[in-house]
Amino acid sequence: MRPLDETETTAVFEKLFKFVGNNLKNIVENPSHEGPDSNSGRYCFRLNKNKIYYVSESLVKRATNIARPNLVSLGTCIGKYTHGGSFHLTVQALNLLAANAKHKVWLKPQSEMSFLYGNHVLKSALGRITENIAPGDGVVVFSMSDVPLGFGVAAKSTQDCRKLDPNGIVVLHQADIEGSQKSSQPQHI
Amino acid sequence: MEAQSDFQVDLGHLMAFNPHHSFPSQPSSRDELVKECLQKGTELVQAIADSLFHLPSTEDVDGPLVKLPPPATRLPREKHFPTPKPPTKWELFAQKKGIKKRKKDKVVFDEQSETWKRRFGYDRANDEEAIPIIEAKPNDDPNEDPFAKRKENKKKRIEKQESHRLKNLKQAAKAGALPSHIQLAATALPITGTQAAPKKVTKDELGNVAGLAATATASGGKFDKKLPGEKAAAHKGKYRKFLPVVEGSGIGSREKEQTEKIMNKIFSKNSHEILNIDKAVKTYNVKKEKKQKSEKSKAASATGGKLKPQKKIQKNPSKKGGSKKGKAK
């Protein structure tokens, strides 16, 4: 485990910024209430074996007691570095993103399963969409009951969405919670 | 003003000097001072030009050519006098004994070949090493090789001479009168005139030199043969330095600084999006369209029946809520 250096931090923050925009400040300076200390420390990013973890300070301090080869994971893993050096967000970042997302998309109940199986979001599946999405922005996908389902990249702006035909792709799928909600969610035919 | 003949013109340096001019103690203004200087200067230059044209000239392709006389004014010396060299040991001895230097000829008569050969160099006269037979003397040691002995003696003489030369140079260096070519060659010695002490390489620096040289090899000196007693290079393994994992109780000040810096950079890069021009334009357009629609519908209701089919699907009834969520705290 080690802290990120400048290039790595820039990569992570850029990716997060695409999804949360100026709320990045909230993520970075989030006061954490874990640990025995009464004064809340902050959350920090740590790198272990090409994976980036979002951990509270108190947890980090305690995790230093575990040797590097033995340490598997700490806090929440928000993403990982690929072999080529680029940073990808993984689904475990969903909670963090959903709380601070700037651009959101709500899916119709019938099309939720399609998204959870890994398909892109078509226009016919859209229930609601926030204004002013530019193509290439990060978008968090919700169900109509405001349960975060996953996230992706906007393929078209909100304006263009209106003019699209119903089978056009609106959001490119990047990550979803798969079947982890299957048992709790009622199945739709 | 003053007569022009009062100027002192030195054509060797192309210089004219007016010894009678004096500036008023308080010059009225900078501009006036400049004007007066220029005026006086032009008079002096005119004097130089006049004197030049009085000299005898020869015709040349580009015009009359004039040879300048040697300069009359002596300019002061730029650098100080060189210190006199202290006499070498031989020079002292020669002085004491009264030995005078004699001029030597380039060619000498060689008894062996009975020709005139050069004094030194290839095929020289009276060459010691060119003797094929050495006659043995009665007190000679039979195991001794006389040729080898001669060679050894020569080497010793050369060494002795070299040591004497160096001693003389040291004496000269002490007096500060080292010949310049030696000065340049010996980088450890300071340049003549400066007081800089000769730079001594410290033990640590010397130790690092091998490491520095090792970086020239492709494998970074990892497989270079090491001398006995040579220690391994100091900078092995670690080539990247990271922030400490935990400073204080979690995030240290350095890490905070770094994250702040990067965050601000990202925000400033995208700050042009704070004012959402598209949104402003769109709201304006929407308002305009609504107005047009209401007017047209009024006109349509007058004629009767729907003229335009509804194209737009209601996508965001909660426009206000979405935009509020997007803004940062």
Short mmCIF file of C-alpha atoms in Angstrom, two decimals:
data_model
loop_
_atom_site.label_atom_id
_atom_site.label_comp_id
_atom_site.label_asym_id
_atom_site.label_seq_id
_atom_site.Cartn_x
_atom_site.Cartn_y
_atom_site.Cartn_z
CA MET A 1 0.00 0.00 0.00
CA ARG A 2 1.31 3.40 -0.83
CA PRO A 3 -0.14 6.82 -1.53
CA LEU A 4 -0.57 7.87 -5.14
CA ASP A 5 1.99 10.01 -6.83
CA GLU A 6 1.07 13.05 -8.87
CA THR A 7 0.39 11.43 -12.21
CA GLU A 8 -1.67 8.70 -10.62
CA THR A 9 -3.70 11.16 -8.56
CA THR A 10 -4.38 13.25 -11.63
CA ALA A 11 -5.66 10.21 -13.51
CA VAL A 12 -8.00 9.21 -10.69
CA PHE A 13 -9.30 12.70 -10.10
CA GLU A 14 -9.88 13.30 -13.80
CA LYS A 15 -11.96 10.14 -14.04
CA LEU A 16 -13.93 11.03 -10.95
CA PHE A 17 -14.42 14.57 -12.15
CA LYS A 18 -16.15 13.28 -15.25
CA PHE A 19 -18.80 11.77 -13.02
CA VAL A 20 -19.07 14.09 -10.09
CA GLY A 21 -17.76 17.42 -11.33
CA ASN A 22 -17.16 19.92 -8.59
CA ASN A 23 -18.46 17.48 -6.00
CA LEU A 24 -14.99 16.00 -6.19
CA LYS A 25 -14.24 18.35 -3.35
CA ASN A 26 -16.77 16.53 -1.21
CA ILE A 27 -15.25 13.20 -2.03
CA VAL A 28 -11.71 14.25 -1.25
CA GLU A 29 -12.54 16.17 1.89
CA ASN A 30 -15.19 13.88 3.21
CA PRO A 31 -14.98 13.75 6.99
CA SER A 32 -14.94 10.17 8.16
CA HIS A 33 -16.44 9.04 11.41
CA GLU A 34 -14.69 5.74 11.72
CA GLY A 35 -12.16 4.91 14.33
CA PRO A 36 -11.83 5.63 18.00
CA ASP A 37 -10.70 9.23 17.54
CA SER A 38 -13.34 11.79 18.15
CA ASN A 39 -11.93 14.20 15.64
CA SER A 40 -12.86 12.97 12.21
CA GLY A 41 -10.05 12.40 9.83
CA ARG A 42 -10.52 12.40 6.09
CA TYR A 43 -10.73 9.83 3.41
CA CYS A 44 -7.66 9.17 1.37
CA PHE A 45 -6.65 7.18 -1.68
CA ARG A 46 -4.17 4.39 -1.43
CA LEU A 47 -2.74 2.12 -4.06
CA ASN A 48 -2.17 -1.59 -3.55
CA LYS A 49 -1.26 -3.85 -6.45
CA ASN A 50 -2.67 -1.59 -9.17
CA LYS A 51 -5.96 -1.10 -7.33
CA ILE A 52 -7.01 2.22 -5.87
CA TYR A 53 -8.79 2.16 -2.54
CA TYR A 54 -10.81 4.91 -0.90
CA VAL A 55 -10.08 4.53 2.78
CA SER A 56 -10.55 6.52 5.92
CA GLU A 57 -7.42 7.73 7.66
CA SER A 58 -7.90 5.67 10.79
CA LEU A 59 -8.27 2.51 8.74
CA VAL A 60 -5.13 3.31 6.78
CA LYS A 61 -3.14 3.70 9.93
CA ARG A 62 -4.26 0.33 11.21
CA ALA A 63 -3.69 -1.31 7.87
CA THR A 64 -0.01 -0.45 7.99
CA ASN A 65 0.33 -3.34 10.39
CA ILE A 66 -0.33 -5.81 7.60
CA ALA A 67 2.57 -6.70 5.38
CA ARG A 68 2.35 -5.76 1.74
CA PRO A 69 2.14 -9.25 0.27
CA ASN A 70 -0.56 -10.16 2.77
CA LEU A 71 -2.73 -7.09 2.34
CA VAL A 72 -5.60 -7.87 0.00
CA SER A 73 -7.99 -4.97 0.21
CA LEU A 74 -8.92 -2.06 2.41
CA GLY A 75 -11.79 0.36 2.43
CA THR A 76 -13.59 0.47 -0.90
CA CYS A 77 -11.81 -0.30 -4.15
CA ILE A 78 -12.89 2.41 -6.53
CA GLY A 79 -10.88 1.33 -9.52
CA LYS A 80 -7.74 -0.14 -10.91
CA TYR A 81 -4.90 0.61 -13.23
CA THR A 82 -4.68 -1.39 -16.39
CA HIS A 83 -1.53 -2.97 -17.70
CA GLY A 84 -1.20 -0.09 -20.10
CA GLY A 85 -1.35 2.47 -17.32
CA SER A 86 -4.84 3.91 -17.73
CA PHE A 87 -7.25 4.10 -14.84
CA HIS A 88 -10.71 2.47 -14.92
CA LEU A 89 -13.44 2.87 -12.33
CA THR A 90 -14.98 -0.33 -11.06
CA VAL A 91 -18.47 -0.95 -9.79
CA GLN A 92 -17.45 -0.72 -6.14
CA ALA A 93 -17.15 3.00 -6.66
CA LEU A 94 -20.87 3.16 -7.39
CA ASN A 95 -21.98 4.20 -3.93
CA LEU A 96 -19.45 6.99 -3.88
CA LEU A 97 -20.38 8.14 -7.36
CA ALA A 98 -24.10 7.90 -6.84
CA ALA A 99 -23.97 10.12 -3.79
CA ASN A 100 -22.13 12.86 -5.66
CA ALA A 101 -23.16 12.35 -9.24
CA LYS A 102 -23.75 15.29 -11.50
CA HIS A 103 -25.39 13.54 -14.40
CA LYS A 104 -28.02 10.94 -13.77
CA VAL A 105 -30.24 8.73 -15.83
CA TRP A 106 -33.29 6.86 -14.63
CA LEU A 107 -34.32 3.65 -16.35
CA LYS A 108 -37.79 2.37 -16.93
CA PRO A 109 -38.61 -0.70 -14.84
CA GLN A 110 -38.79 -2.96 -17.89
CA SER A 111 -35.35 -2.11 -19.15
CA GLU A 112 -33.49 -2.44 -15.87
CA MET A 113 -32.62 -6.06 -16.47
CA SER A 114 -31.25 -5.30 -19.89
CA PHE A 115 -28.81 -2.86 -18.36
CA LEU A 116 -27.93 -5.25 -15.55
CA TYR A 117 -27.01 -7.85 -18.11
CA GLY A 118 -24.49 -5.49 -19.59
CA ASN A 119 -26.27 -3.85 -22.49
CA HIS A 120 -26.05 -0.20 -23.30
CA VAL A 121 -28.90 2.10 -22.43
CA LEU A 122 -31.18 2.74 -25.38
CA LYS A 123 -33.41 5.72 -25.69
CA SER A 124 -36.47 3.59 -25.25
CA ALA A 125 -35.23 2.63 -21.80
CA LEU A 126 -34.91 6.16 -20.53
CA GLY A 127 -37.26 7.29 -17.85
CA ARG A 128 -35.63 10.54 -16.86
CA ILE A 129 -32.38 12.25 -17.70
CA THR A 130 -30.66 15.23 -16.16
CA GLU A 131 -30.12 18.34 -18.21
CA ASN A 132 -26.92 19.41 -19.87
CA ILE A 133 -25.16 16.16 -20.37
CA ALA A 134 -22.37 16.53 -22.85
CA PRO A 135 -21.24 13.50 -24.84
CA GLY A 136 -18.36 11.83 -23.03
CA ASP A 137 -19.58 12.76 -19.56
CA GLY A 138 -19.84 10.18 -16.85
CA VAL A 139 -23.42 9.21 -16.05
CA VAL A 140 -24.78 7.24 -13.12
CA VAL A 141 -27.70 4.96 -13.94
CA PHE A 142 -30.57 4.65 -11.46
CA SER A 143 -33.75 2.69 -11.36
CA MET A 144 -37.01 4.54 -10.99
CA SER A 145 -36.88 3.84 -7.27
CA ASP A 146 -33.59 5.73 -7.05
CA VAL A 147 -31.48 2.63 -6.58
CA PRO A 148 -28.13 3.05 -8.29
CA LEU A 149 -27.70 0.36 -10.89
CA GLY A 150 -24.38 1.24 -12.42
CA PHE A 151 -22.59 3.87 -14.42
CA GLY A 152 -21.46 4.62 -17.90
CA VAL A 153 -20.47 7.25 -20.40
CA ALA A 154 -22.96 9.44 -22.17
CA ALA A 155 -23.01 8.84 -25.89
CA LYS A 156 -25.16 11.81 -26.75
CA SER A 157 -26.06 15.10 -25.18
CA THR A 158 -29.46 15.62 -23.62
CA GLN A 159 -30.49 17.74 -26.55
CA ASP A 160 -29.56 15.10 -29.08
CA CYS A 161 -31.34 12.50 -27.01
CA ARG A 162 -34.66 14.09 -27.80
CA LYS A 163 -34.05 13.84 -31.50
CA LEU A 164 -32.83 10.25 -31.42
CA ASP A 165 -34.81 7.30 -32.68
CA PRO A 166 -35.91 4.90 -29.92
CA ASN A 167 -33.15 2.37 -30.56
CA GLY A 168 -30.30 4.83 -30.32
CA ILE A 169 -27.70 4.35 -27.60
CA VAL A 170 -27.78 7.03 -24.97
CA VAL A 171 -25.40 5.71 -22.32
CA LEU A 172 -22.52 3.33 -22.94
CA HIS A 173 -22.44 0.72 -20.23
CA GLN A 174 -19.31 0.63 -18.07
CA ALA A 175 -20.29 -1.10 -14.83
CA ASP A 176 -23.40 -2.39 -13.16
CA ILE A 177 -24.35 -4.25 -10.01
CA GLU A 178 -25.26 -7.39 -12.01
CA GLY A 179 -27.31 -9.89 -10.13
CA SER A 180 -26.44 -8.67 -6.66
CA GLN A 181 -29.88 -7.12 -6.49
CA LYS A 182 -31.68 -9.97 -8.16
CA SER A 183 -33.04 -11.50 -5.03
CA SER A 184 -34.20 -8.23 -3.53
CA GLN A 185 -35.71 -6.79 -6.70
CA PRO A 186 -38.92 -8.18 -8.09
CA GLN A 187 -38.45 -9.79 -11.46
CA HIS A 188 -40.07 -8.03 -14.36
CA ILE A 189 -41.16 -9.86 -17.45
CA MET B 1 33.95 78.76 -29.22
CA GLU B 2 37.55 77.43 -28.72
CA ALA B 3 39.91 77.26 -31.69
CA GLN B 4 39.96 73.91 -33.37
CA SER B 5 43.73 73.81 -33.38
CA ASP B 6 43.59 73.50 -29.59
CA PHE B 7 42.46 69.92 -29.88
CA GLN B 8 44.99 67.18 -29.26
CA VAL B 9 44.60 64.68 -32.06
CA ASP B 10 46.24 61.28 -31.79
CA LEU B 11 45.81 59.63 -35.17
CA GLY B 12 47.43 56.39 -34.06
CA HIS B 13 44.44 55.75 -31.80
CA LEU B 14 42.05 57.88 -33.92
CA MET B 15 41.51 59.96 -30.83
CA ALA B 16 40.87 63.70 -30.32
CA PHE B 17 41.04 65.40 -26.95
CA ASN B 18 39.95 68.90 -25.97
CA PRO B 19 41.84 69.88 -22.81
CA HIS B 20 40.22 73.29 -22.46
CA HIS B 21 36.61 72.31 -22.13
CA SER B 22 34.85 72.37 -18.77
CA PHE B 23 31.28 71.50 -18.03
CA PRO B 24 29.17 73.94 -15.99
CA SER B 25 28.87 72.66 -12.43
CA GLN B 26 25.10 72.29 -12.55
CA PRO B 27 23.90 71.18 -16.01
CA SER B 28 20.47 72.71 -16.60
CA SER B 29 18.74 69.59 -17.81
CA ARG B 30 19.55 66.14 -19.10
CA ASP B 31 18.47 66.94 -22.64
CA GLU B 32 20.58 70.10 -22.81
CA LEU B 33 23.55 68.19 -21.46
CA VAL B 34 23.13 65.54 -24.14
CA LYS B 35 22.86 68.22 -26.84
CA GLU B 36 26.01 69.95 -25.69
CA CYS B 37 27.93 66.64 -25.55
CA LEU B 38 26.89 65.81 -29.08
CA GLN B 39 27.94 69.23 -30.32
CA LYS B 40 31.37 69.07 -28.73
CA GLY B 41 31.76 65.51 -29.95
CA THR B 42 31.05 66.49 -33.54
CA GLU B 43 33.70 69.21 -33.36
CA LEU B 44 36.27 66.67 -32.18
CA VAL B 45 35.34 64.15 -34.86
CA GLN B 46 35.65 66.92 -37.45
CA ALA B 47 39.17 67.58 -36.19
CA ILE B 48 40.08 63.89 -36.62
CA ALA B 49 38.66 63.86 -40.15
CA ASP B 50 40.62 66.99 -41.06
CA SER B 51 43.88 65.50 -39.80
CA LEU B 52 43.21 62.24 -41.65
CA PHE B 53 42.80 64.05 -44.93
CA HIS B 54 46.07 65.91 -44.39
CA LEU B 55 47.98 62.60 -44.38
CA PRO B 56 49.51 61.35 -47.63
CA SER B 57 47.11 58.87 -49.22
CA THR B 58 47.42 56.10 -51.77
CA GLU B 59 44.75 55.23 -54.26
CA ASP B 60 42.82 52.05 -53.70
CA VAL B 61 39.79 50.38 -55.29
CA ASP B 62 37.47 51.61 -52.54
CA GLY B 63 39.00 55.06 -52.24
CA PRO B 64 42.04 56.81 -50.77
CA LEU B 65 44.00 54.64 -48.35
CA VAL B 66 45.93 56.24 -45.49
CA LYS B 67 48.54 54.68 -43.22
CA LEU B 68 48.07 55.85 -39.65
CA PRO B 69 51.11 57.03 -37.71
CA PRO B 70 52.13 55.20 -34.54
CA PRO B 71 50.07 56.31 -31.52
CA ALA B 72 51.37 59.20 -29.46
CA THR B 73 49.52 58.49 -26.19
CA ARG B 74 50.52 55.47 -24.21
CA LEU B 75 47.53 53.62 -22.84
CA PRO B 76 47.85 52.01 -19.41
CA ARG B 77 48.57 48.33 -19.19
CA GLU B 78 45.51 46.14 -18.95
CA LYS B 79 46.95 43.24 -16.98
CA HIS B 80 49.66 43.34 -14.36
CA PHE B 81 53.31 42.58 -15.07
CA PRO B 82 54.18 38.89 -15.10
CA THR B 83 56.22 37.89 -12.09
CA PRO B 84 59.83 37.01 -12.94
CA LYS B 85 60.60 33.32 -12.93
CA PRO B 86 62.84 32.18 -10.09
CA PRO B 87 66.11 30.78 -11.46
CA THR B 88 66.22 26.99 -11.69
CA LYS B 89 68.75 24.91 -9.76
CA TRP B 90 71.01 24.61 -12.80
CA GLU B 91 70.80 28.33 -13.50
CA LEU B 92 71.87 29.08 -9.94
CA PHE B 93 74.75 26.62 -10.23
CA ALA B 94 75.82 28.02 -13.58
CA GLN B 95 75.75 31.55 -12.21
CA LYS B 96 77.91 30.54 -9.30
CA LYS B 97 80.41 28.67 -11.43
CA GLY B 98 80.40 31.24 -14.18
CA ILE B 99 79.26 28.76 -16.85
CA LYS B 100 78.07 30.53 -19.97
CA LYS B 101 75.56 29.15 -22.44
CA ARG B 102 77.04 28.09 -25.73
CA LYS B 103 75.27 28.08 -29.06
CA LYS B 104 74.95 24.52 -30.38
CA ASP B 105 75.00 23.44 -33.99
CA LYS B 106 72.21 21.48 -35.52
CA VAL B 107 74.60 19.03 -37.21
CA VAL B 108 77.54 17.32 -35.57
CA PHE B 109 80.35 15.31 -37.05
CA ASP B 110 79.86 11.61 -36.38
CA GLU B 111 83.17 9.76 -35.89
CA GLN B 112 81.69 6.36 -36.56
CA SER B 113 80.30 7.02 -40.01
CA GLU B 114 82.50 10.08 -40.61
CA THR B 115 79.56 12.09 -41.84
CA TRP B 116 77.70 15.06 -40.54
CA LYS B 117 74.62 13.91 -38.71
CA ARG B 118 72.00 15.78 -36.72
CA ARG B 119 72.57 16.34 -33.03
CA PHE B 120 69.40 14.52 -31.88
CA GLY B 121 66.54 12.57 -33.36
CA TYR B 122 66.49 9.81 -35.97
CA ASP B 123 69.90 8.71 -37.14
CA ARG B 124 71.72 11.01 -34.76
CA ALA B 125 75.45 11.50 -34.36
CA ASN B 126 77.29 9.57 -31.63
CA ASP B 127 74.22 7.57 -30.75
CA GLU B 128 74.83 5.58 -27.59
CA GLU B 129 72.35 2.83 -28.36
CA ALA B 130 73.65 2.25 -31.88
CA ILE B 131 76.93 0.72 -30.73
CA PRO B 132 76.98 -2.92 -31.88
CA ILE B 133 80.01 -4.11 -29.87
CA ILE B 134 81.00 -3.06 -26.39
CA GLU B 135 84.55 -3.97 -25.39
CA ALA B 136 84.82 -5.69 -22.07
CA LYS B 137 86.97 -4.14 -19.37
CA PRO B 138 89.03 -6.22 -16.89
CA ASN B 139 86.88 -5.26 -13.91
CA ASP B 140 83.66 -6.12 -15.69
CA ASP B 141 81.16 -8.54 -14.20
CA PRO B 142 80.65 -11.49 -16.68
CA ASN B 143 76.97 -11.94 -15.72
CA GLU B 144 76.12 -8.36 -16.41
CA ASP B 145 74.61 -7.36 -19.71
CA PRO B 146 76.30 -4.10 -20.74
CA PHE B 147 73.55 -3.18 -23.20
CA ALA B 148 70.88 -3.57 -20.60
CA LYS B 149 73.00 -1.63 -18.20
CA ARG B 150 73.31 1.24 -20.67
CA LYS B 151 69.57 1.30 -21.16
CA GLU B 152 68.98 1.36 -17.43
CA ASN B 153 71.39 4.19 -16.98
CA LYS B 154 69.66 6.20 -19.66
CA LYS B 155 66.30 5.64 -18.03
CA LYS B 156 67.66 6.74 -14.70
CA ARG B 157 69.11 9.89 -16.20
CA ILE B 158 65.79 10.71 -17.82
CA GLU B 159 63.93 10.15 -14.57
CA LYS B 160 66.36 12.32 -12.72
CA GLN B 161 65.97 15.07 -15.26
CA GLU B 162 62.19 14.87 -15.06
CA SER B 163 62.25 15.15 -11.29
CA HIS B 164 64.48 18.18 -11.51
CA ARG B 165 62.18 19.78 -14.03
CA LEU B 166 59.18 19.22 -11.78
CA LYS B 167 61.02 20.65 -8.81
CA ASN B 168 61.83 23.75 -10.81
CA LEU B 169 58.20 24.08 -11.84
CA LYS B 170 57.12 23.78 -8.25
CA GLN B 171 59.49 26.56 -7.32
CA ALA B 172 58.11 28.69 -10.11
CA ALA B 173 54.55 27.91 -9.05
CA LYS B 174 55.39 28.96 -5.52
CA ALA B 175 56.59 32.29 -6.86
CA GLY B 176 53.51 32.54 -9.05
CA ALA B 177 55.46 32.49 -12.30
CA LEU B 178 54.38 29.21 -13.83
CA PRO B 179 54.62 29.15 -17.64
CA SER B 180 51.12 29.48 -19.11
CA HIS B 181 51.05 26.21 -20.98
CA ILE B 182 51.78 24.36 -17.78
CA GLN B 183 49.17 26.45 -16.05
CA LEU B 184 46.54 25.40 -18.54
CA ALA B 185 47.56 21.77 -18.47
CA ALA B 186 47.51 21.46 -14.71
CA THR B 187 43.83 22.01 -13.99
CA ALA B 188 44.41 21.61 -10.33
CA LEU B 189 46.38 24.84 -10.28
CA PRO B 190 44.60 28.18 -10.20
CA ILE B 191 44.73 30.53 -13.15
CA THR B 192 47.40 33.20 -12.87
CA GLY B 193 46.04 36.15 -11.02
CA THR B 194 43.21 34.46 -9.15
CA GLN B 195 43.44 33.62 -5.51
CA ALA B 196 41.26 30.52 -5.84
CA ALA B 197 42.57 27.57 -3.87
CA PRO B 198 43.13 24.40 -5.85
CA LYS B 199 40.01 22.26 -5.62
CA LYS B 200 40.61 18.99 -3.83
CA VAL B 201 38.33 16.08 -4.59
CA THR B 202 36.86 14.71 -1.37
CA LYS B 203 36.86 11.03 -0.52
CA ASP B 204 33.09 10.83 -0.98
CA GLU B 205 33.21 12.44 -4.38
CA LEU B 206 35.90 10.05 -5.48
CA GLY B 207 33.81 7.16 -4.26
CA ASN B 208 30.88 8.32 -6.36
CA VAL B 209 32.93 8.68 -9.51
CA ALA B 210 32.85 4.97 -10.20
CA GLY B 211 29.08 5.02 -9.79
CA LEU B 212 28.78 7.93 -12.18
CA ALA B 213 30.87 6.17 -14.77
CA ALA B 214 28.78 3.04 -14.31
CA THR B 215 25.66 4.82 -15.57
CA ALA B 216 27.29 4.94 -18.98
CA THR B 217 26.96 1.20 -19.42
CA ALA B 218 23.72 -0.29 -20.64
CA SER B 219 23.24 -2.36 -17.52
CA GLY B 220 24.06 0.51 -15.21
CA GLY B 221 27.37 -0.90 -14.04
CA LYS B 222 25.80 -3.94 -12.46
CA PHE B 223 28.23 -6.37 -14.06
CA ASP B 224 31.36 -4.24 -14.06
CA LYS B 225 34.41 -5.86 -12.51
CA LYS B 226 35.03 -4.26 -9.18
CA LEU B 227 38.47 -3.53 -7.85
CA PRO B 228 39.44 -5.26 -4.61
CA GLY B 229 38.08 -3.20 -1.78
CA GLU B 230 35.65 -1.23 -3.94
CA LYS B 231 32.26 -0.95 -2.35
CA ALA B 232 28.99 -1.35 -4.16
CA ALA B 233 27.30 1.76 -5.54
CA ALA B 234 25.30 3.66 -2.97
CA HIS B 235 22.20 4.25 -5.09
CA LYS B 236 20.92 0.77 -5.65
CA GLY B 237 17.35 -0.44 -6.02
CA LYS B 238 15.15 2.48 -5.08
CA TYR B 239 14.62 4.97 -7.87
CA ARG B 240 11.23 6.40 -6.97
CA LYS B 241 10.26 8.22 -3.87
CA PHE B 242 6.69 8.27 -2.67
CA LEU B 243 4.89 10.19 0.01
CA PRO B 244 4.77 8.38 3.36
CA VAL B 245 1.84 6.01 3.71
CA VAL B 246 0.72 7.41 7.01
CA GLU B 247 1.86 10.72 8.35
CA GLY B 248 0.56 11.68 11.71
CA SER B 249 -2.65 9.73 11.97
CA GLY B 250 -3.55 9.29 8.35
CA ILE B 251 -3.20 11.98 5.76
CA GLY B 252 -0.09 14.10 6.15
CA SER B 253 0.25 17.70 5.14
CA ARG B 254 2.24 16.82 2.05
CA GLU B 255 -0.42 14.51 0.76
CA LYS B 256 -3.11 17.05 1.48
CA GLU B 257 -1.09 19.62 -0.42
CA GLN B 258 -0.72 17.32 -3.39
CA THR B 259 -4.40 16.43 -3.58
CA GLU B 260 -5.37 20.08 -3.18
CA LYS B 261 -3.07 21.10 -5.95
CA ILE B 262 -4.34 18.49 -8.37
CA MET B 263 -7.95 19.15 -7.52
CA ASN B 264 -7.55 22.87 -8.10
CA LYS B 265 -5.82 22.20 -11.38
CA ILE B 266 -8.69 20.06 -12.58
CA PHE B 267 -11.28 22.57 -11.42
CA SER B 268 -9.53 25.46 -13.07
CA LYS B 269 -9.17 23.52 -16.30
CA ASN B 270 -12.91 22.99 -16.41
CA SER B 271 -13.92 26.27 -14.87
CA HIS B 272 -15.18 27.52 -18.20
CA GLU B 273 -18.05 25.15 -17.76
CA ILE B 274 -19.25 26.82 -14.58
CA LEU B 275 -21.18 29.32 -16.59
CA ASN B 276 -23.29 27.00 -18.66
CA ILE B 277 -23.68 28.87 -21.90
CA ASP B 278 -25.61 26.08 -23.52
CA LYS B 279 -28.12 26.01 -20.74
CA ALA B 280 -28.60 29.77 -20.88
CA VAL B 281 -29.06 29.64 -24.64
CA LYS B 282 -31.44 26.73 -24.35
CA THR B 283 -33.66 28.29 -21.71
CA TYR B 284 -33.86 31.36 -23.87
CA ASN B 285 -34.73 29.31 -26.92
CA VAL B 286 -37.32 27.32 -25.02
CA LYS B 287 -38.96 30.47 -23.81
CA LYS B 288 -39.00 31.85 -27.31
CA GLU B 289 -40.51 28.67 -28.71
CA LYS B 290 -43.17 28.64 -26.04
CA LYS B 291 -44.10 32.16 -26.92
CA GLN B 292 -44.29 31.31 -30.60
CA LYS B 293 -46.35 28.25 -29.84
CA SER B 294 -48.81 30.15 -27.74
CA GLU B 295 -49.21 32.73 -30.50
CA LYS B 296 -49.63 30.05 -33.16
CA SER B 297 -52.06 28.09 -31.06
CA LYS B 298 -54.10 31.22 -30.72
CA ALA B 299 -54.04 31.57 -34.47
CA ALA B 300 -54.75 27.85 -34.88
CA SER B 301 -57.64 27.88 -32.47
CA ALA B 302 -59.07 30.65 -34.54
CA THR B 303 -58.94 28.39 -37.63
CA GLY B 304 -59.69 25.23 -35.63
CA GLY B 305 -57.97 21.88 -35.19
CA LYS B 306 -54.44 20.83 -34.35
CA LEU B 307 -51.87 21.81 -36.95
CA LYS B 308 -48.72 20.48 -35.38
CA PRO B 309 -48.31 16.91 -34.06
CA GLN B 310 -46.55 16.74 -30.75
CA LYS B 311 -42.97 15.65 -31.36
CA LYS B 312 -41.39 16.20 -28.01
CA ILE B 313 -41.64 13.51 -25.36
CA GLN B 314 -41.68 14.81 -21.82
CA LYS B 315 -38.30 13.70 -20.55
CA ASN B 316 -37.56 15.79 -17.50
CA PRO B 317 -40.46 17.06 -15.54
CA SER B 318 -38.07 17.59 -12.64
CA LYS B 319 -35.69 19.99 -14.35
CA LYS B 320 -35.19 22.05 -11.23
CA GLY B 321 -34.34 19.11 -9.02
CA GLY B 322 -31.67 17.74 -11.36
CA SER B 323 -29.81 20.98 -11.79
CA LYS B 324 -29.82 21.61 -8.05
CA LYS B 325 -28.28 18.24 -7.37
CA GLY B 326 -25.57 18.97 -9.88
CA LYS B 327 -24.28 22.11 -8.19
CA ALA B 328 -21.47 21.77 -5.67
CA LYS B 329 -21.97 22.72 -2.05
#
